[in-house]
Structures are given as C-alpha cells and as structure tokens.
Amino acid sequence: MILVLVANGSEEIETVTIVDVLRRAKLEVVLASVSSHLEVKCSRGVVLKADILIDEVNDFVAIVLPGGLQGAKAFSTSSKVLDLLKKFDFENKIVAAICAGPIALAKAGIGRGKKVTSHPVAQNEMKDFQFSPDDVVVDDHIVTSRCPGTAITFSLALVELLAGKHVSETLEKEIYLK
C-alpha cells in the first residue's frame, strides 16, 4: 500500500494526479489527512476527502507528499509526518515529494546529500541536498519532482519503482495515447 498525505493547502493537481496514476497501475493507495478531519481544502479551494486520518496509518511501502506551500508547511510542522518520514527513510522505503513537498524532507533531516529537485520556492530549504533542475529525480529511495506540470511524470516514476518498468511504460502509453 502507498500512503499519500494531504493537508489543508495541498496542491490539487499533484494530489489527485498521484492517486489517480498509482490506482491506474492497480496499486493500492490510501489518502491520509494530516488534519483532524477527513476533508481538506486544497490550495485552490478544491475539497478532497481522505480515506483515513494520519493517526490510523499502519504499514505502507511508500509515502508520498504532494506540494502546495501551505500543505508542505503543514507536513513540515507535524511531528507525526516527520516521524513517519524518518521511519520510512530508516527502513529504506520509498519517500517521495513533489513541488514544495520536499520542505518536509529537509525538516525531517532525511536524504541529506542526495540529489533532489523541488519547486523554486522550496529550493532555499534544500541546502543540505544536491539540487537538480530536472523534472523528476530518483536518488536511491528518495523521489522528488518540481511542480504541478510534472505530476504525471513523477507518478509514472513511482509506478516504475513500485510495479516495474513494463507497467509504467504501458500506463504511459495509455495516458499519452502513444
């Protein structure tokens, strides 16, 4: 199971794209709210309903953080999120973040020295990392991406890591009608 976090202020395109692409790959995805409510109001006013609250999180193979500056700040100030990130990192499970989401990785102190990317707004927070301008960066079990426009590519990179290259390539052909 893949854990996708969501908070008030999360980026809608990124959140929905990640969940959608992973589910198209037949991966089990759970959307967990870091607030005290299942419903969260995203950065552009779209309301999403999570499957569970963060307190209900148990065993997952990957954790994914969408961007949205306010959502990323909520992740980076949540001791529960920071503890989960550290646990996933310690266990060498996939830790992924897009746009401003990598701010929480920096706050959790994980992935230092690794190659990462993020939205330029988060770049100043990434001083302990090797910053890359690439759309998607995979360095060991840390996966990062830049912005809403890279959400499909980011999600397909996660599919490749979690389900294999064949599944990712097949899904890419379906999405882009190649």
Short mmCIF file of C-alpha atoms in Angstrom, two decimals:
data_model
loop_
_atom_site.label_atom_id
_atom_site.label_comp_id
_atom_site.label_asym_id
_atom_site.label_seq_id
_atom_site.Cartn_x
_atom_site.Cartn_y
_atom_site.Cartn_z
CA MET A 1 0.00 0.00 0.00
CA ILE A 2 1.13 3.51 -0.83
CA LEU A 3 0.42 6.33 1.60
CA VAL A 4 -0.35 9.73 0.07
CA LEU A 5 -0.64 12.55 2.59
CA VAL A 6 -2.95 15.51 2.19
CA ALA A 7 -3.38 18.68 4.24
CA ASN A 8 -5.23 21.95 4.01
CA GLY A 9 -3.34 23.84 1.32
CA SER A 10 -2.10 20.78 -0.60
CA GLU A 11 -1.86 21.21 -4.37
CA GLU A 12 -4.92 19.68 -6.05
CA ILE A 13 -3.36 18.71 -9.38
CA GLU A 14 -0.48 16.95 -7.70
CA THR A 15 -2.57 15.15 -5.09
CA VAL A 16 -5.22 13.87 -7.47
CA THR A 17 -2.73 13.01 -10.23
CA ILE A 18 -0.58 10.94 -7.87
CA VAL A 19 -3.54 8.99 -6.51
CA ASP A 20 -5.09 8.55 -9.97
CA VAL A 21 -1.94 7.33 -11.74
CA LEU A 22 -0.98 4.95 -8.95
CA ARG A 23 -4.50 3.49 -8.90
CA ARG A 24 -4.50 3.14 -12.71
CA ALA A 25 -1.40 0.98 -12.18
CA LYS A 26 -3.54 -1.22 -9.88
CA LEU A 27 -1.57 -0.14 -6.81
CA GLU A 28 -3.39 0.21 -3.51
CA VAL A 29 -3.33 3.84 -2.45
CA VAL A 30 -4.55 5.35 0.80
CA LEU A 31 -5.05 9.10 1.10
CA ALA A 32 -4.40 10.22 4.68
CA SER A 33 -5.33 13.60 6.12
CA VAL A 34 -2.85 15.22 8.46
CA SER A 35 -5.59 17.40 9.92
CA SER A 36 -8.20 16.31 12.42
CA HIS A 37 -10.80 15.94 9.64
CA LEU A 38 -11.05 13.69 6.60
CA GLU A 39 -11.99 16.64 4.41
CA VAL A 40 -9.25 19.09 3.48
CA LYS A 41 -9.41 22.28 1.47
CA CYS A 42 -6.65 22.36 -1.11
CA SER A 43 -4.68 25.35 -2.36
CA ARG A 44 -7.23 26.40 -4.99
CA GLY A 45 -10.31 25.67 -2.90
CA VAL A 46 -10.99 22.12 -4.08
CA VAL A 47 -12.18 19.97 -1.18
CA LEU A 48 -10.85 16.42 -1.03
CA LYS A 49 -11.96 13.67 1.31
CA ALA A 50 -9.17 11.46 2.62
CA ASP A 51 -9.59 7.75 3.27
CA ILE A 52 -8.12 7.90 6.78
CA LEU A 53 -6.62 10.27 9.32
CA ILE A 54 -2.88 10.19 9.89
CA ASP A 55 -3.46 8.60 13.31
CA GLU A 56 -4.77 5.49 11.50
CA VAL A 57 -1.60 4.93 9.43
CA ASN A 58 -0.09 1.46 9.78
CA ASP A 59 2.03 -0.49 7.28
CA PHE A 60 2.86 1.03 3.89
CA VAL A 61 5.61 0.51 1.30
CA ALA A 62 5.88 4.15 0.24
CA ILE A 63 4.96 7.63 1.42
CA VAL A 64 4.19 10.46 -1.00
CA LEU A 65 3.83 14.17 -0.23
CA PRO A 66 2.14 16.45 -2.74
CA GLY A 67 3.14 20.10 -2.84
CA GLY A 68 1.24 23.27 -2.23
CA LEU A 69 3.16 25.62 0.02
CA GLN A 70 0.61 25.64 2.85
CA GLY A 71 0.23 21.86 2.69
CA ALA A 72 4.02 21.43 2.71
CA LYS A 73 4.24 23.69 5.75
CA ALA A 74 1.55 21.58 7.47
CA PHE A 75 3.61 18.44 6.72
CA SER A 76 6.86 20.00 7.94
CA THR A 77 5.32 21.16 11.23
CA SER A 78 3.58 17.87 12.02
CA SER A 79 5.57 15.66 14.37
CA LYS A 80 3.52 12.69 13.11
CA VAL A 81 4.53 13.37 9.49
CA LEU A 82 8.17 13.97 10.41
CA ASP A 83 8.26 10.73 12.43
CA LEU A 84 6.71 8.80 9.53
CA LEU A 85 9.24 10.24 7.09
CA LYS A 86 12.11 9.26 9.36
CA LYS A 87 10.67 5.76 9.78
CA PHE A 88 10.24 5.24 6.03
CA ASP A 89 13.75 6.55 5.39
CA PHE A 90 15.28 4.32 8.09
CA GLU A 91 13.52 1.31 6.56
CA ASN A 92 14.67 2.31 3.04
CA LYS A 93 11.07 2.55 1.87
CA ILE A 94 10.18 4.97 -0.91
CA VAL A 95 9.90 8.57 0.26
CA ALA A 96 8.54 10.86 -2.45
CA ALA A 97 7.67 14.54 -2.56
CA ILE A 98 6.74 16.99 -5.29
CA CYS A 99 6.82 20.79 -5.62
CA ALA A 100 7.06 22.31 -2.12
CA GLY A 101 6.65 18.87 -0.50
CA PRO A 102 10.43 18.33 -0.19
CA ILE A 103 10.46 21.02 2.51
CA ALA A 104 9.20 18.31 4.88
CA LEU A 105 12.09 16.02 3.86
CA ALA A 106 14.55 18.76 4.79
CA LYS A 107 12.73 19.40 8.07
CA ALA A 108 12.80 15.66 8.90
CA GLY A 109 16.52 15.61 8.14
CA ILE A 110 16.26 12.76 5.65
CA GLY A 111 18.01 12.40 2.33
CA ARG A 112 20.77 14.86 3.15
CA GLY A 113 23.43 14.83 0.47
CA LYS A 114 21.11 13.15 -2.03
CA LYS A 115 20.19 14.60 -5.41
CA VAL A 116 16.72 16.21 -5.28
CA THR A 117 14.54 18.70 -7.07
CA SER A 118 11.62 20.87 -5.99
CA HIS A 119 9.67 23.97 -6.88
CA PRO A 120 11.96 27.04 -6.78
CA VAL A 121 10.00 28.31 -3.74
CA ALA A 122 11.35 25.34 -1.76
CA GLN A 123 14.90 25.41 -3.13
CA ASN A 124 16.26 27.52 -0.26
CA GLU A 125 15.14 24.81 2.17
CA MET A 126 17.14 22.19 0.26
CA LYS A 127 20.65 23.42 1.15
CA ASP A 128 21.79 20.06 2.56
CA PHE A 129 20.94 18.33 -0.73
CA GLN A 130 22.37 18.26 -4.25
CA PHE A 131 19.79 20.35 -6.05
CA SER A 132 18.88 19.44 -9.64
CA PRO A 133 16.77 21.34 -12.19
CA ASP A 134 15.43 18.02 -13.57
CA ASP A 135 11.66 17.45 -13.61
CA VAL A 136 11.94 14.21 -11.62
CA VAL A 137 14.89 12.94 -9.59
CA VAL A 138 15.27 9.44 -8.19
CA ASP A 139 18.20 9.00 -5.81
CA ASP A 140 18.09 5.65 -4.06
CA HIS A 141 14.67 5.54 -2.32
CA ILE A 142 14.11 9.32 -2.40
CA VAL A 143 11.96 10.58 -5.31
CA THR A 144 11.32 14.28 -5.91
CA SER A 145 9.71 16.42 -8.58
CA ARG A 146 9.27 20.10 -9.43
CA CYS A 147 5.69 21.28 -9.92
CA PRO A 148 2.09 20.51 -10.96
CA GLY A 149 3.22 20.19 -14.58
CA THR A 150 5.50 17.28 -13.69
CA ALA A 151 2.91 15.36 -11.65
CA ILE A 152 2.25 12.68 -14.28
CA THR A 153 5.96 12.08 -14.91
CA PHE A 154 6.56 11.95 -11.15
CA SER A 155 3.70 9.48 -10.68
CA LEU A 156 4.93 7.28 -13.53
CA ALA A 157 8.39 7.20 -11.92
CA LEU A 158 6.72 5.96 -8.74
CA VAL A 159 4.81 3.32 -10.73
CA GLU A 160 8.08 2.13 -12.23
CA LEU A 161 9.65 1.77 -8.79
CA LEU A 162 6.61 0.09 -7.25
CA ALA A 163 5.23 -2.03 -10.10
CA GLY A 164 8.01 -2.24 -12.67
CA LYS A 165 9.07 -0.61 -15.90
CA HIS A 166 6.63 -2.60 -18.06
CA VAL A 167 3.64 -1.37 -16.03
CA SER A 168 4.93 2.22 -16.12
CA GLU A 169 5.53 2.12 -19.88
CA THR A 170 2.12 0.57 -20.57
CA LEU A 171 0.39 3.17 -18.43
CA GLU A 172 2.35 6.00 -20.06
CA LYS A 173 1.16 4.80 -23.48
CA GLU A 174 -2.44 4.77 -22.24
CA ILE A 175 -2.19 8.25 -20.67
CA TYR A 176 -0.49 9.90 -23.63
CA LEU A 177 -2.15 7.77 -26.34
CA LYS A 178 1.22 6.71 -27.73
#
